[in-house]
mmCIF file of C-alpha atoms in Angstrom:
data_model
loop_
_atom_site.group_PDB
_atom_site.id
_atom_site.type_symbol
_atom_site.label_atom_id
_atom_site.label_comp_id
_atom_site.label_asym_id
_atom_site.label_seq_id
_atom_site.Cartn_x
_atom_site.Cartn_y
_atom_site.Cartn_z
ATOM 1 C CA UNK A 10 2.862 27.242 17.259
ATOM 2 C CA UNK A 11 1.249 23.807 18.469
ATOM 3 C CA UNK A 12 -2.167 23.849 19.129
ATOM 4 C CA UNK A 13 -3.827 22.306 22.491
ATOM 5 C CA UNK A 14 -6.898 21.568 23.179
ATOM 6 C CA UNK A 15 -8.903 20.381 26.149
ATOM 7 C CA UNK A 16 -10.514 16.603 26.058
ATOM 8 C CA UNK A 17 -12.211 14.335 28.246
ATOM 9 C CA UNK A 18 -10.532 11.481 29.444
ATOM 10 C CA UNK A 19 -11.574 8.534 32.175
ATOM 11 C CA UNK A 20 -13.849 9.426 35.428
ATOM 12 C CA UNK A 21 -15.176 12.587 33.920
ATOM 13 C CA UNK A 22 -11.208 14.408 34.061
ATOM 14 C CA UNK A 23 -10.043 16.807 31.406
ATOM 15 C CA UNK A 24 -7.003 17.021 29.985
ATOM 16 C CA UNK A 25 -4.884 18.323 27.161
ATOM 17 C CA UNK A 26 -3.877 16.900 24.400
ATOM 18 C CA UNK A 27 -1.924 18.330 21.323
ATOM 19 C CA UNK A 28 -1.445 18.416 18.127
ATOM 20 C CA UNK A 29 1.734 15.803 18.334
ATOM 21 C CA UNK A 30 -0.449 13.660 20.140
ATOM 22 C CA UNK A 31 -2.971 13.195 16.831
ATOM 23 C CA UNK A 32 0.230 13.246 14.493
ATOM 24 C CA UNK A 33 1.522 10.585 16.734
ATOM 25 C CA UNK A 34 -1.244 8.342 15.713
ATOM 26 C CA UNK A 35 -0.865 8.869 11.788
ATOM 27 C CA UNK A 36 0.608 6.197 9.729
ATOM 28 C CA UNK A 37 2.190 6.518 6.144
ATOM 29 C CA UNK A 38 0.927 5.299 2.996
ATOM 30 C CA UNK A 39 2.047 5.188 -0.345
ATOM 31 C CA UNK A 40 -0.489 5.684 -3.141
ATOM 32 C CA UNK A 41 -0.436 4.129 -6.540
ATOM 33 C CA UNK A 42 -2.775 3.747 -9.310
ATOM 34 C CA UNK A 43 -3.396 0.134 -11.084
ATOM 35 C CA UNK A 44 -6.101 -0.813 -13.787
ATOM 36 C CA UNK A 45 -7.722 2.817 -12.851
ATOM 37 C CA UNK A 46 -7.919 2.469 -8.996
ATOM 38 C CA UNK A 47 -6.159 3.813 -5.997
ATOM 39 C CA UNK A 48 -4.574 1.535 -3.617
ATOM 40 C CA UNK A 49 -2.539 2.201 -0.727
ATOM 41 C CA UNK A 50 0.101 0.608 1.209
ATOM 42 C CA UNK A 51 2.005 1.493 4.660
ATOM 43 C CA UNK A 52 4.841 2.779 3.920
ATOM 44 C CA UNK A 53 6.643 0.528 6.515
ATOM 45 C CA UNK A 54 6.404 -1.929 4.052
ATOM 46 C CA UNK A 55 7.920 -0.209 1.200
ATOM 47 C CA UNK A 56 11.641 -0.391 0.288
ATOM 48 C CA UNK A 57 11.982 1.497 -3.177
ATOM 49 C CA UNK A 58 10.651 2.658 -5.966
ATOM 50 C CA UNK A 59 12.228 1.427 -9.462
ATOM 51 C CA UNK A 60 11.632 2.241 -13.073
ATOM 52 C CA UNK A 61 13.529 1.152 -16.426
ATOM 53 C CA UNK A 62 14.259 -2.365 -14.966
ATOM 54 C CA UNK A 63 13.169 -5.998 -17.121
ATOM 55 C CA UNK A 64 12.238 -8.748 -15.497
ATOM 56 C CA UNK A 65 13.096 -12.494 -16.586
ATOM 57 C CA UNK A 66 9.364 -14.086 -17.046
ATOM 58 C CA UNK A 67 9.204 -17.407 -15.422
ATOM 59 C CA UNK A 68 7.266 -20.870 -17.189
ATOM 60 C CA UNK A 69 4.199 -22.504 -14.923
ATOM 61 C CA UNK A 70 4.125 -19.938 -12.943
ATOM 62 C CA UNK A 71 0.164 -18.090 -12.632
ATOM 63 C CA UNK A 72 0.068 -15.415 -15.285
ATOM 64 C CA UNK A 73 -0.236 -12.549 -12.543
ATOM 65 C CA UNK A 74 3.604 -13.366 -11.759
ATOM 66 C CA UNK A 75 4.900 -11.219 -14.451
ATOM 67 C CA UNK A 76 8.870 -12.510 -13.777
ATOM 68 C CA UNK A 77 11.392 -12.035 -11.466
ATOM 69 C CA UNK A 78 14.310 -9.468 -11.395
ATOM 70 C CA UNK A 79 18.184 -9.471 -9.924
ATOM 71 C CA UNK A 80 18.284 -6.498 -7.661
ATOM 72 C CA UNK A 81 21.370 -5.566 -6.111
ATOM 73 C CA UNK A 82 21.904 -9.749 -6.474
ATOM 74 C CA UNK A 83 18.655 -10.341 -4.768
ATOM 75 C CA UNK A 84 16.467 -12.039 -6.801
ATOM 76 C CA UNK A 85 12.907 -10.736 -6.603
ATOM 77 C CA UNK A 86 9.149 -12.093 -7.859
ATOM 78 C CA UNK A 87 7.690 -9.354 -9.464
ATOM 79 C CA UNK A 88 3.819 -9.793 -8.944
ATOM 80 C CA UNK A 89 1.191 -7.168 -11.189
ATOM 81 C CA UNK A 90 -1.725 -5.936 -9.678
ATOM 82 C CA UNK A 91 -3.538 -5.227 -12.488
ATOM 83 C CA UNK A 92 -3.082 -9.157 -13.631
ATOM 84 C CA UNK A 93 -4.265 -9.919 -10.099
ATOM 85 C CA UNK A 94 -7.265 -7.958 -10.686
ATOM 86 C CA UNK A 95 -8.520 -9.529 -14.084
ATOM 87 C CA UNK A 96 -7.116 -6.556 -16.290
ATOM 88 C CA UNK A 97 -5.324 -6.892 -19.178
ATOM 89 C CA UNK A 98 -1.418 -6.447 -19.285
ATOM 90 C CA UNK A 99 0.399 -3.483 -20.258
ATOM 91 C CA UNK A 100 4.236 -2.656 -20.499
ATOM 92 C CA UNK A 101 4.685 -0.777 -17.304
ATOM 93 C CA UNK A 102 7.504 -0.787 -16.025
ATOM 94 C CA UNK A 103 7.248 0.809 -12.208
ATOM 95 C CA UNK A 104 8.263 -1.567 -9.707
ATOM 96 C CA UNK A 105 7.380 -0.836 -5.999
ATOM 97 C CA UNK A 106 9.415 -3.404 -3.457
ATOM 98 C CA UNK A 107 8.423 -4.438 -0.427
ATOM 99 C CA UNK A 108 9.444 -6.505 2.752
ATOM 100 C CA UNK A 109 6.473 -8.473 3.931
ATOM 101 C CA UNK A 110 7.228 -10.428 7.019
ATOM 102 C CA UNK A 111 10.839 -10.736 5.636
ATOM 103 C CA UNK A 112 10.064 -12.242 1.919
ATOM 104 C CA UNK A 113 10.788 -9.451 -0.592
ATOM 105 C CA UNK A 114 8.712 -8.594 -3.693
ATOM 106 C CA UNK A 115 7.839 -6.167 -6.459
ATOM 107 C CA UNK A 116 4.366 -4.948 -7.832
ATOM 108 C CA UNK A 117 4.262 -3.823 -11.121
ATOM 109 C CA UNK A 118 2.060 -0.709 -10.783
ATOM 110 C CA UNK A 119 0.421 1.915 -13.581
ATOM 111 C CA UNK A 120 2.157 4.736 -11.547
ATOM 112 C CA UNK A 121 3.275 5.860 -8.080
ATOM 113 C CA UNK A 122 1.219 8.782 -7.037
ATOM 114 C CA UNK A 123 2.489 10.422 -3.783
ATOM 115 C CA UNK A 124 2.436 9.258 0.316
ATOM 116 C CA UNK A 125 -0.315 10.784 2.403
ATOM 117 C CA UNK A 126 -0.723 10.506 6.173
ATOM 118 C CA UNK A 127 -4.096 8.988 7.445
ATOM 119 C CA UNK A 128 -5.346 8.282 11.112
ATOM 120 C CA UNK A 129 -5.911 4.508 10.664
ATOM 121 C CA UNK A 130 -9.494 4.990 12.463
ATOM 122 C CA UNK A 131 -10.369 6.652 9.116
ATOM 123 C CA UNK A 132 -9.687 3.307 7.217
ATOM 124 C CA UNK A 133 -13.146 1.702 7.072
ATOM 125 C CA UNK A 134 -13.661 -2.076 6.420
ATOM 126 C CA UNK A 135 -13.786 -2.802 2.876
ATOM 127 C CA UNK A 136 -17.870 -4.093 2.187
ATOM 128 C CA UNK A 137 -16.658 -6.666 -0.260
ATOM 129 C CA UNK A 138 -13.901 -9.839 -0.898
ATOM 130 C CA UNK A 139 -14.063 -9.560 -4.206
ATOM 131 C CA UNK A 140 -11.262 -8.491 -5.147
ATOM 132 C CA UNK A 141 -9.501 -11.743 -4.338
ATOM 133 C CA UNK A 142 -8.699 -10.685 -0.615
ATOM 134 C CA UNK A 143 -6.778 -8.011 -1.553
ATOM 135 C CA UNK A 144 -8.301 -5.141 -0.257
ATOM 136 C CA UNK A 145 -8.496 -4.843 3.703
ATOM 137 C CA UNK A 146 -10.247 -1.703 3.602
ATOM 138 C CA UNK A 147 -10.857 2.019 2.375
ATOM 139 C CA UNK A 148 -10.362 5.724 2.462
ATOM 140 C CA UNK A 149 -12.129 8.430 0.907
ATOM 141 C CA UNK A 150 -9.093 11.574 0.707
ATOM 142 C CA UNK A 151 -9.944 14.907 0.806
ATOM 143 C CA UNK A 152 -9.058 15.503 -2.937
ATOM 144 C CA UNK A 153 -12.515 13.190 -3.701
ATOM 145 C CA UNK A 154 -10.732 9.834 -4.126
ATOM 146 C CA UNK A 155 -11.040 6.443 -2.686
ATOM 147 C CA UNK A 156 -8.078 4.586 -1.487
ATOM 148 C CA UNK A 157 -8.162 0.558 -1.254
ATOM 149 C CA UNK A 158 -6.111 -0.281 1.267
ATOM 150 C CA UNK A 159 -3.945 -3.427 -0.393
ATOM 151 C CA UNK A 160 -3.359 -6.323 2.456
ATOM 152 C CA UNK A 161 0.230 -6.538 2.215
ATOM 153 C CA UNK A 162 0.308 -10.222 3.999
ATOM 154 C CA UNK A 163 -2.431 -11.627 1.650
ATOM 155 C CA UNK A 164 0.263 -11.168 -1.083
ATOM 156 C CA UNK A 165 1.948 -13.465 0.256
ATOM 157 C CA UNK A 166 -1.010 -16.477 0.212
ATOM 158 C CA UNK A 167 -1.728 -15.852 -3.598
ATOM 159 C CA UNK A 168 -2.177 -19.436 -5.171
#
């Protein structure tokens, strides 16, 4: 049964609004965990999951670019985060792809947790730039973690 409920809107009227109306405003994220942190990305961004594939490393290339892989005859940069975030490299091997303004890439992740549904509004403005630009913001979810939200674009303007 949906729910309604009565708000104010402009010049004092009420009105209702429902349920759909506040799941209309949700966006999707995908969770995964890197060098013991939480990040999130939209899910609008995400094209698959992969696991069990090896990438080709690459010479003179900076060391967070772990290689690139032939998917489906598309040849994809495989960037890890946990490089990127001055921790030490491990042997994972879960790739998420994504389409950022039309250039495909991989992150090599620790692990893919699950895809949650936030109200952006919730997203608060992350307090530092530390983390090389990364990190457009945060989340605290109800289970007592913190998500980083991971700037998809500033991928893309890595040195």
């Amino acid at each position: 049964m949906e729910e309604h409920y009565l708000v104010e809107a402009e010049e004092g009227a009420l009105t209702i609004q429902s349920e759909l109306e506040d799941a209309e405003r949700k966006e999707k994220y995908l969770l995964f965990t890197s060098n013991q942190l939480l990040f999130g990305v939209q899910v609008k961004y995400t094209l698959e999951i992969i696991n069990g594939y090896s990438f080709t490393t690459l010479p003179l290339v900076p060391s967070y670019i772990r290689g690139i892989i032939n998917l489906r005859g598309q040849i994809i940069p495989i960037i890890d985060v946990r490089s990127m975030l001055g921790g030490e490299k491990t042997e994972n091997d879960c790739i998420v792809t994504l389409n950022i303004e039309d250039n495909i890439l991989g992150l090599l992740v620790d692990s893919v947790e699950r895809i949650i549904e936030l109200d952006p509004a919730t997203i608060l403005p992350s307090p530092s730039k530390t983390i090389n630009g990364l990190v457009s913001g945060m989340c605290s979810l109800s289970d007592e973690q913190t998500m980083l939200l991971l700037d998809c674009a500033q991928l893309l303007r890595q040195p």
